[in-house]
CSV table of C-alpha atoms in Angstrom, one decimal:
chain,number,residue,atom,x,y,z
A,1,UNK,CA,30.4,-0.7,79.7
A,2,UNK,CA,28.4,1.1,82.8
A,3,UNK,CA,29.2,-1.7,85.2
A,4,UNK,CA,32.8,-1.7,83.9
A,5,UNK,CA,33.2,2.0,84.4
A,6,UNK,CA,31.2,2.2,87.6
A,7,UNK,CA,33.5,-0.5,88.6
A,8,UNK,CA,36.6,1.5,87.7
A,9,UNK,CA,35.3,4.1,90.0
A,10,UNK,CA,34.4,1.6,93.1
A,11,UNK,CA,37.6,0.4,93.0
A,12,UNK,CA,39.1,3.7,94.2
A,13,UNK,CA,36.7,3.2,97.3
A,14,UNK,CA,36.7,-0.4,97.5
A,15,UNK,CA,33.0,-0.7,96.5
A,16,UNK,CA,31.5,-4.0,94.7
A,17,UNK,CA,29.0,-2.9,92.1
A,18,UNK,CA,26.2,-5.6,90.5
A,19,UNK,CA,23.1,-4.8,88.1
A,20,UNK,CA,20.2,-6.5,87.3
A,21,UNK,CA,20.4,-6.1,83.5
A,22,UNK,CA,19.0,-8.8,81.6
A,23,UNK,CA,18.5,-8.0,77.3
A,24,UNK,CA,15.1,-10.4,78.2
A,25,UNK,CA,14.0,-7.4,79.9
A,26,UNK,CA,14.4,-5.7,76.9
A,27,UNK,CA,10.7,-3.9,76.4
A,28,UNK,CA,9.7,-3.9,72.6
A,29,UNK,CA,8.6,-0.5,71.2
A,30,UNK,CA,8.1,-1.1,67.3
A,31,UNK,CA,10.7,-3.3,64.9
A,32,UNK,CA,13.3,-4.4,66.5
A,33,UNK,CA,14.0,-1.4,68.8
A,34,UNK,CA,12.8,-1.1,72.7
A,35,UNK,CA,13.8,-0.1,75.9
A,36,UNK,CA,15.8,-1.9,78.8
A,37,UNK,CA,15.9,-0.2,82.7
A,38,UNK,CA,18.7,-1.9,84.4
A,39,UNK,CA,19.2,-0.8,88.1
A,40,UNK,CA,22.7,-0.8,89.5
A,41,UNK,CA,23.7,-1.2,93.2
A,42,UNK,CA,27.3,-0.5,94.9
A,43,UNK,CA,28.0,-1.7,97.5
A,44,UNK,CA,30.8,-1.4,100.1
A,45,UNK,CA,32.8,-3.2,102.4
A,46,UNK,CA,30.7,-2.4,105.1
A,47,UNK,CA,27.5,-3.8,103.5
A,48,UNK,CA,26.4,-0.2,102.8
A,49,UNK,CA,23.9,-0.1,99.2
A,50,UNK,CA,23.3,2.5,96.9
A,51,UNK,CA,21.5,2.4,93.4
A,52,UNK,CA,21.6,3.6,90.5
A,53,UNK,CA,19.2,3.3,87.5
A,54,UNK,CA,19.6,3.6,83.8
A,55,UNK,CA,17.6,3.1,80.8
A,56,UNK,CA,18.8,2.0,77.4
A,57,UNK,CA,16.3,3.0,74.0
A,58,UNK,CA,17.3,0.8,71.0
A,59,UNK,CA,15.3,3.3,68.6
A,60,UNK,CA,15.1,3.0,64.8
A,61,UNK,CA,15.3,6.5,63.1
A,62,UNK,CA,16.0,5.6,59.4
A,63,UNK,CA,13.9,4.7,56.5
A,64,UNK,CA,14.0,1.6,54.5
A,65,UNK,CA,17.2,1.1,52.3
A,66,UNK,CA,15.8,0.6,48.6
A,67,UNK,CA,18.7,0.8,46.5
A,68,UNK,CA,18.1,-3.1,46.2
A,69,UNK,CA,14.5,-1.8,44.5
A,70,UNK,CA,14.4,-2.1,40.9
A,71,UNK,CA,11.3,0.5,40.5
A,72,UNK,CA,12.4,3.3,38.0
A,73,UNK,CA,11.2,5.1,35.4
A,74,UNK,CA,9.7,3.1,32.9
A,75,UNK,CA,8.8,3.6,28.7
A,76,UNK,CA,5.6,1.3,28.0
A,77,UNK,CA,3.9,1.3,24.3
A,78,UNK,CA,1.0,3.8,24.4
A,79,UNK,CA,-2.2,1.3,24.0
A,80,UNK,CA,-5.3,4.0,24.0
A,81,UNK,CA,-8.2,1.7,24.8
A,82,UNK,CA,-6.0,0.2,27.6
A,83,UNK,CA,-3.8,2.7,28.8
A,84,UNK,CA,-5.2,3.1,32.4
A,85,UNK,CA,-5.2,-0.9,33.1
A,86,UNK,CA,-1.6,-0.2,31.7
A,87,UNK,CA,-0.6,2.6,33.6
A,88,UNK,CA,-3.1,1.0,37.3
A,89,UNK,CA,-1.3,-2.3,37.2
A,90,UNK,CA,2.2,-0.4,36.9
A,91,UNK,CA,1.5,1.4,39.9
A,92,UNK,CA,0.4,-2.2,41.3
A,93,UNK,CA,3.6,-3.6,40.5
A,94,UNK,CA,5.7,-1.2,41.9
A,95,UNK,CA,3.5,-1.0,45.3
A,96,UNK,CA,4.2,-5.1,45.9
A,97,UNK,CA,7.7,-4.6,44.8
A,98,UNK,CA,8.3,-1.8,46.9
A,99,UNK,CA,6.8,-3.5,50.1
A,100,UNK,CA,9.5,-6.3,50.7
A,101,UNK,CA,12.8,-5.3,47.8
A,102,UNK,CA,13.8,-2.4,50.2
A,103,UNK,CA,16.4,-3.2,53.3
A,104,UNK,CA,15.8,-2.0,57.1
A,105,UNK,CA,18.1,-3.4,59.7
A,106,UNK,CA,15.6,-2.4,62.1
A,107,UNK,CA,12.3,-4.2,60.9
A,108,UNK,CA,11.4,-7.8,62.1
A,109,UNK,CA,10.5,-8.7,58.9
A,110,UNK,CA,11.2,-6.3,56.1
A,111,UNK,CA,7.6,-6.4,54.6
A,112,UNK,CA,7.0,-2.5,54.7
A,113,UNK,CA,3.7,-0.2,54.0
A,114,UNK,CA,3.4,1.6,51.0
A,115,UNK,CA,1.0,4.5,49.3
A,116,UNK,CA,1.5,6.1,46.7
A,117,UNK,CA,0.0,9.3,45.1
A,118,UNK,CA,-1.3,7.7,41.6
A,119,UNK,CA,-4.0,8.9,39.9
A,120,UNK,CA,-4.3,8.1,36.1
A,121,UNK,CA,-6.2,11.4,36.0
A,122,UNK,CA,-2.2,12.7,36.2
A,123,UNK,CA,-1.5,11.7,32.8
A,124,UNK,CA,0.9,14.7,31.5
A,125,UNK,CA,-0.1,14.7,27.7
A,126,UNK,CA,2.3,14.4,25.2
A,127,UNK,CA,1.0,13.0,21.8
A,128,UNK,CA,-1.8,11.0,20.6
A,129,UNK,CA,-3.0,9.2,23.9
A,130,UNK,CA,0.6,9.0,25.2
A,131,UNK,CA,1.9,10.8,28.2
A,132,UNK,CA,3.6,10.8,31.3
A,133,UNK,CA,2.7,9.8,34.7
A,134,UNK,CA,5.4,10.7,37.7
A,135,UNK,CA,4.1,8.9,41.0
A,136,UNK,CA,6.2,9.4,44.4
A,137,UNK,CA,5.6,6.2,46.2
A,138,UNK,CA,6.6,6.5,50.7
A,139,UNK,CA,7.6,3.3,51.9
A,140,UNK,CA,7.4,3.1,55.9
A,141,UNK,CA,8.8,0.6,58.1
A,142,UNK,CA,7.6,-1.2,61.2
A,143,UNK,CA,8.9,2.0,63.2
A,144,UNK,CA,6.9,4.8,60.8
A,145,UNK,CA,10.2,5.6,59.5
A,146,UNK,CA,9.4,5.5,55.7
A,147,UNK,CA,11.8,7.0,52.6
A,148,UNK,CA,10.0,8.3,49.2
A,149,UNK,CA,11.1,7.1,45.7
A,150,UNK,CA,9.3,8.8,42.5
A,151,UNK,CA,9.4,6.8,39.3
A,152,UNK,CA,7.6,8.0,35.9
A,153,UNK,CA,5.6,6.4,33.5
A,154,UNK,CA,6.0,7.1,30.0
A,155,UNK,CA,3.4,5.9,27.3
A,156,UNK,CA,5.0,6.2,24.2
A,157,UNK,CA,3.7,6.0,20.5
A,158,UNK,CA,6.7,4.7,18.5
A,159,UNK,CA,4.9,2.8,16.4
A,160,UNK,CA,3.3,4.0,12.9
A,161,UNK,CA,-0.5,3.6,11.6
A,162,UNK,CA,-1.3,-0.1,10.8
A,163,UNK,CA,-2.3,0.2,7.3
A,164,UNK,CA,-3.5,-3.6,6.6
A,165,UNK,CA,-6.9,-2.8,5.6
A,166,UNK,CA,-6.1,-0.3,3.6
A,167,UNK,CA,-7.5,-0.6,0.1
A,168,UNK,CA,-4.9,1.7,-2.0
A,169,UNK,CA,-3.1,-0.7,-3.9
A,170,UNK,CA,-1.4,-1.1,-7.5
A,171,UNK,CA,-4.0,-0.8,-10.0
A,172,UNK,CA,-4.2,-0.9,-13.6
A,173,UNK,CA,-6.7,1.7,-15.6
A,174,UNK,CA,-7.3,2.1,-19.4
A,175,UNK,CA,-5.0,4.5,-21.0
A,176,UNK,CA,-6.6,7.7,-22.7
A,177,UNK,CA,-3.8,10.3,-23.7
A,178,UNK,CA,-5.4,13.7,-23.4
A,179,UNK,CA,-6.8,12.7,-19.8
A,180,UNK,CA,-3.7,10.8,-18.9
A,181,UNK,CA,-2.8,13.7,-16.0
A,182,UNK,CA,-6.4,13.8,-15.2
A,183,UNK,CA,-6.3,10.2,-14.5
A,184,UNK,CA,-3.5,10.0,-12.4
A,185,UNK,CA,-4.0,12.9,-10.2
A,186,UNK,CA,-7.7,11.6,-9.4
A,187,UNK,CA,-6.4,8.2,-8.3
A,188,UNK,CA,-3.3,10.0,-6.1
A,189,UNK,CA,-5.4,12.4,-4.7
A,190,UNK,CA,-8.3,9.2,-3.8
A,191,UNK,CA,-5.2,7.2,-2.5
A,192,UNK,CA,-4.3,10.5,-0.2
A,193,UNK,CA,-8.3,10.9,1.2
A,194,UNK,CA,-8.5,6.9,1.7
A,195,UNK,CA,-5.0,6.9,3.8
A,196,UNK,CA,-6.3,9.2,6.1
A,197,UNK,CA,-8.8,7.2,7.5
A,198,UNK,CA,-8.6,3.1,6.7
A,199,UNK,CA,-5.6,3.3,9.0
A,200,UNK,CA,-5.6,1.7,12.9
A,201,UNK,CA,-3.2,3.2,15.3
A,202,UNK,CA,-4.1,2.5,18.9
A,203,UNK,CA,-2.6,5.3,20.3
A,204,UNK,CA,-3.8,8.1,18.0
A,205,UNK,CA,-7.0,9.6,19.4
A,206,UNK,CA,-8.6,10.5,16.3
A,207,UNK,CA,-7.5,7.7,13.8
A,208,UNK,CA,-7.5,10.3,11.2
A,209,UNK,CA,-3.8,10.9,9.9
A,210,UNK,CA,-1.5,13.0,7.8
A,211,UNK,CA,-0.3,11.7,4.8
A,212,UNK,CA,1.8,13.2,2.0
A,213,UNK,CA,3.0,11.1,-1.2
A,214,UNK,CA,5.9,11.8,-3.6
A,215,UNK,CA,3.5,12.0,-6.5
A,216,UNK,CA,4.3,13.8,-9.5
A,217,UNK,CA,3.0,12.8,-13.4
A,218,UNK,CA,6.1,13.7,-14.9
A,219,UNK,CA,7.5,10.4,-12.7
A,220,UNK,CA,5.9,8.4,-15.4
A,221,UNK,CA,7.5,5.3,-17.2
A,222,UNK,CA,6.8,5.1,-20.6
A,223,UNK,CA,5.6,1.4,-21.7
A,224,UNK,CA,4.0,2.0,-25.1
A,225,UNK,CA,1.6,4.7,-26.6
A,226,UNK,CA,0.6,7.2,-24.1
A,227,UNK,CA,0.6,4.6,-21.7
A,228,UNK,CA,3.0,4.1,-18.8
A,229,UNK,CA,4.1,3.3,-15.1
A,230,UNK,CA,3.5,5.8,-12.1
A,231,UNK,CA,5.0,4.5,-8.2
A,232,UNK,CA,4.1,6.2,-5.9
A,233,UNK,CA,5.2,6.1,-1.7
A,234,UNK,CA,2.8,7.5,0.3
A,235,UNK,CA,3.8,8.8,3.7
A,236,UNK,CA,1.3,8.0,6.8
A,237,UNK,CA,1.6,9.6,10.0
A,238,UNK,CA,0.3,9.3,12.8
A,239,UNK,CA,-0.3,12.5,16.2
A,240,UNK,CA,3.2,11.5,17.3
A,241,UNK,CA,4.9,11.5,13.7
A,242,UNK,CA,5.7,8.0,13.7
A,243,UNK,CA,4.2,7.6,10.7
A,244,UNK,CA,3.8,3.7,8.1
A,245,UNK,CA,4.6,4.0,4.3
A,246,UNK,CA,2.6,2.0,1.0
A,247,UNK,CA,4.0,1.8,-2.3
A,248,UNK,CA,1.4,2.3,-5.0
A,249,UNK,CA,2.0,2.1,-9.2
A,250,UNK,CA,-0.9,3.2,-11.0
A,251,UNK,CA,-0.4,1.7,-15.1
A,252,UNK,CA,-2.5,2.9,-17.6
A,253,UNK,CA,-2.3,0.0,-20.2
A,254,UNK,CA,-3.6,0.5,-23.7
A,255,UNK,CA,-5.9,-2.8,-24.1
A,256,UNK,CA,-7.8,-1.6,-26.9
A,257,UNK,CA,-6.9,-1.6,-30.6
A,258,UNK,CA,-7.6,1.3,-33.1
A,259,UNK,CA,-11.2,2.8,-33.8
A,260,UNK,CA,-11.7,2.1,-37.5
A,261,UNK,CA,-15.1,3.6,-37.7
A,262,UNK,CA,-14.6,6.8,-39.9
A,263,UNK,CA,-12.2,4.3,-42.4
A,264,UNK,CA,-13.5,4.5,-45.7
A,265,UNK,CA,-11.9,1.0,-46.3
A,266,UNK,CA,-14.9,-0.9,-47.2
A,267,UNK,CA,-16.2,-3.2,-49.8
A,268,UNK,CA,-15.3,-2.1,-53.6
A,269,UNK,CA,-16.4,-3.2,-57.1
A,270,UNK,CA,-14.3,-2.1,-60.4
A,271,UNK,CA,-14.9,-2.9,-63.7
A,272,UNK,CA,-12.9,-5.9,-65.2
A,273,UNK,CA,-9.9,-5.7,-67.4
A,274,UNK,CA,-8.0,-8.7,-68.3
A,275,UNK,CA,-4.5,-7.6,-69.0
A,276,UNK,CA,-4.5,-5.2,-65.8
A,277,UNK,CA,-6.7,-7.0,-63.3
A,278,UNK,CA,-3.6,-7.7,-61.1
A,279,UNK,CA,-2.5,-3.9,-60.9
A,280,UNK,CA,-5.7,-2.5,-60.0
A,281,UNK,CA,-5.8,-4.9,-57.2
A,282,UNK,CA,-2.6,-4.1,-55.9
A,283,UNK,CA,-3.5,-0.6,-56.8
A,284,UNK,CA,-6.5,-1.4,-54.6
A,285,UNK,CA,-4.7,-3.4,-51.5
A,286,UNK,CA,-1.8,-0.6,-51.1
A,287,UNK,CA,-4.3,2.4,-51.1
A,288,UNK,CA,-6.8,0.6,-48.3
A,289,UNK,CA,-2.9,-0.1,-46.4
A,290,UNK,CA,-2.2,3.6,-47.0
A,291,UNK,CA,-5.5,5.2,-46.0
A,292,UNK,CA,-5.8,2.7,-42.6
A,293,UNK,CA,-2.0,4.0,-41.7
A,294,UNK,CA,-4.0,7.2,-40.6
A,295,UNK,CA,-7.5,6.8,-40.9
A,296,UNK,CA,-8.1,5.4,-37.6
A,297,UNK,CA,-8.1,6.6,-34.2
A,298,UNK,CA,-6.5,6.0,-30.9
A,299,UNK,CA,-7.1,7.6,-27.7
A,300,UNK,CA,-3.7,6.4,-26.3
A,301,UNK,CA,-1.8,6.0,-29.4
A,302,UNK,CA,0.7,9.8,-29.4
A,303,UNK,CA,1.0,9.9,-33.4
A,304,UNK,CA,-2.3,8.3,-34.6
A,305,UNK,CA,-0.2,6.4,-37.2
A,306,UNK,CA,-0.7,2.7,-37.4
A,307,UNK,CA,0.9,0.0,-38.6
A,308,UNK,CA,-1.1,-2.2,-41.3
A,309,UNK,CA,-1.0,-5.6,-42.3
A,310,UNK,CA,-3.2,-7.5,-44.8
A,311,UNK,CA,-3.1,-11.0,-46.0
A,312,UNK,CA,-3.9,-9.2,-49.6
A,313,UNK,CA,-2.8,-11.7,-52.5
A,314,UNK,CA,-3.9,-12.0,-55.8
A,315,UNK,CA,-4.0,-15.4,-56.2
A,316,UNK,CA,-6.7,-15.6,-53.6
A,317,UNK,CA,-8.5,-13.9,-56.8
A,318,UNK,CA,-11.8,-16.4,-56.9
A,319,UNK,CA,-13.3,-16.5,-60.4
A,320,UNK,CA,-16.8,-15.6,-61.2
A,321,UNK,CA,-16.7,-15.1,-64.7
A,322,UNK,CA,-14.4,-14.4,-67.8
A,323,UNK,CA,-11.5,-13.0,-66.1
A,324,UNK,CA,-13.6,-11.2,-63.4
A,325,UNK,CA,-14.0,-12.7,-59.1
A,326,UNK,CA,-13.6,-11.4,-56.0
A,327,UNK,CA,-10.9,-10.9,-53.7
A,328,UNK,CA,-12.0,-10.5,-50.0
A,329,UNK,CA,-8.5,-9.4,-47.7
A,330,UNK,CA,-8.4,-8.5,-44.3
A,331,UNK,CA,-6.0,-5.9,-42.8
A,332,UNK,CA,-4.8,-6.2,-39.7
A,333,UNK,CA,-4.5,-2.3,-38.3
A,334,UNK,CA,-1.9,-2.3,-34.7
A,335,UNK,CA,-1.0,0.8,-32.3
A,336,UNK,CA,1.8,1.7,-30.1
A,337,UNK,CA,1.0,-1.0,-27.8
A,338,UNK,CA,0.2,-4.0,-30.0
A,339,UNK,CA,-3.5,-4.1,-30.0
A,340,UNK,CA,-5.0,-4.5,-33.1
A,341,UNK,CA,-8.2,-4.4,-35.0
A,342,UNK,CA,-9.5,-6.3,-38.1
A,343,UNK,CA,-11.3,-4.9,-41.4
A,344,UNK,CA,-12.5,-6.7,-43.7
A,345,UNK,CA,-12.9,-5.9,-47.6
A,346,UNK,CA,-13.8,-7.4,-50.8
A,347,UNK,CA,-12.4,-5.9,-54.0
A,348,UNK,CA,-15.0,-7.4,-57.2
A,349,UNK,CA,-13.6,-7.2,-60.5
A,350,UNK,CA,-17.0,-7.5,-62.8
A,351,UNK,CA,-17.6,-6.9,-66.2
A,352,UNK,CA,-20.7,-5.0,-67.3
A,353,UNK,CA,-19.6,-4.5,-70.7
A,354,UNK,CA,-20.8,-6.3,-73.6
A,355,UNK,CA,-18.2,-7.3,-76.6
A,356,UNK,CA,-16.4,-4.6,-78.8
A,357,UNK,CA,-17.6,-4.9,-82.1
A,358,UNK,CA,-16.0,-2.4,-84.0
A,359,UNK,CA,-13.3,-4.1,-85.3
A,360,UNK,CA,-16.0,-6.5,-87.0
A,361,UNK,CA,-15.5,-5.2,-90.6
A,362,UNK,CA,-17.5,-8.1,-92.3
A,363,UNK,CA,-20.6,-7.9,-90.3
A,364,UNK,CA,-22.1,-5.1,-93.0
A,365,UNK,CA,-25.2,-4.8,-95.2
A,366,UNK,CA,-25.0,-6.2,-98.1
A,367,UNK,CA,-26.9,-6.8,-101.6
A,368,UNK,CA,-27.3,-10.0,-102.9
A,369,UNK,CA,-29.0,-10.3,-106.3
A,370,UNK,CA,-32.6,-12.1,-105.6
A,371,UNK,CA,-33.7,-15.5,-107.6
A,372,UNK,CA,-36.7,-17.0,-106.3
A,373,UNK,CA,-36.0,-20.2,-105.3
A,374,UNK,CA,-32.3,-19.2,-103.7
A,375,UNK,CA,-33.6,-16.1,-101.3
A,376,UNK,CA,-33.8,-18.3,-98.3
A,377,UNK,CA,-30.6,-20.0,-98.7
A,378,UNK,CA,-29.1,-16.8,-99.4
A,379,UNK,CA,-30.2,-15.7,-96.2
A,380,UNK,CA,-29.3,-18.6,-94.1
A,381,UNK,CA,-26.0,-18.6,-95.0
A,382,UNK,CA,-25.3,-14.8,-94.8
A,383,UNK,CA,-26.6,-15.1,-91.4
A,384,UNK,CA,-24.6,-18.0,-90.7
A,385,UNK,CA,-21.1,-16.4,-92.0
A,386,UNK,CA,-22.3,-13.3,-89.6
A,387,UNK,CA,-22.8,-15.5,-86.6
A,388,UNK,CA,-19.3,-17.4,-87.7
A,389,UNK,CA,-17.5,-13.9,-88.0
A,390,UNK,CA,-19.1,-12.2,-85.0
A,391,UNK,CA,-17.5,-15.2,-82.4
A,392,UNK,CA,-14.2,-13.8,-82.9
A,393,UNK,CA,-14.1,-10.5,-84.4
A,394,UNK,CA,-14.9,-8.8,-81.0
A,395,UNK,CA,-12.9,-8.2,-78.5
A,396,UNK,CA,-13.8,-7.7,-74.8
A,397,UNK,CA,-11.0,-6.7,-72.5
A,398,UNK,CA,-12.8,-9.2,-69.8
A,399,UNK,CA,-13.2,-11.8,-72.0
């Protein structure tokens, strides 16, 4: 451009322009930039010469273009013990990427010097062990021109506590009608206490969690008697409000039959009465069943009225003597949940009364004329007649 301008000017006065320009004379300063000094010579028709010197400076005043760089804000899951390592690695990766991801038309190798103000101590806490670190990266080219880029690392906690190690599971406890609510209340309170510390959370600073539950004894679903089930959902939240739920069911079950200790149904002995023996036995069995319906106790039975069955049958009478004998009966007493207790009682129909001789009219005092030689015969016959009469004249209800 300089030669053309000078030649145009020289043509007016018939002057020839030459220069010593050569790009190889570029004196590098930084990057692809530098300076070229050129001497221009003007010669007139008479050979007179005049020269002028000019210097071209190719300078780089623009920092690297970081448009194509993917170093931007990033969110990574918090891990309390490794947070600094996570942040250190993130910063190092950013620095490494910024060394070559940018472009600069005057940089010879497109490899830049990158510095940052990163320090893990700059973490601004949000919740738990998480927080944010904002870092400014300065990317300089060969000529010292720099471009800055700011990126923020967020260490967030988006995961609720891990309850794998918690032993809060379904549980079955023996029902106790009067204490069922206390049992359930205590079970729920123990679960809440355990869940406050049995879980783990890598981003929670103290591993002590907030626990809530939807427990209410009114939610008991009755099964039988005073027993039933209560299903409770526990919500365990960490410092960042992330929660994990766990469901546990308490079963208040009745596995114990009625307690018959206070029942007076025991072995019994009654006087035998031949014609009424079955009625006596039937009545005895019915009285036992009636008594066993309410004499027992059961802490899980709502009304303490039990279902009583027996294997009684008068045909089971085991004869002893006369019309008497024994009947052994097993009573099965079941509560509302079908748990039963058995009790065995024996009825003895015994005969303790001798025959009734009140109707034996033939056996009475008798007067007979004495005969010296017949007295023994008379007496023997009188005795034999009495014996014969007494064998059948008497009555006995059990004979």
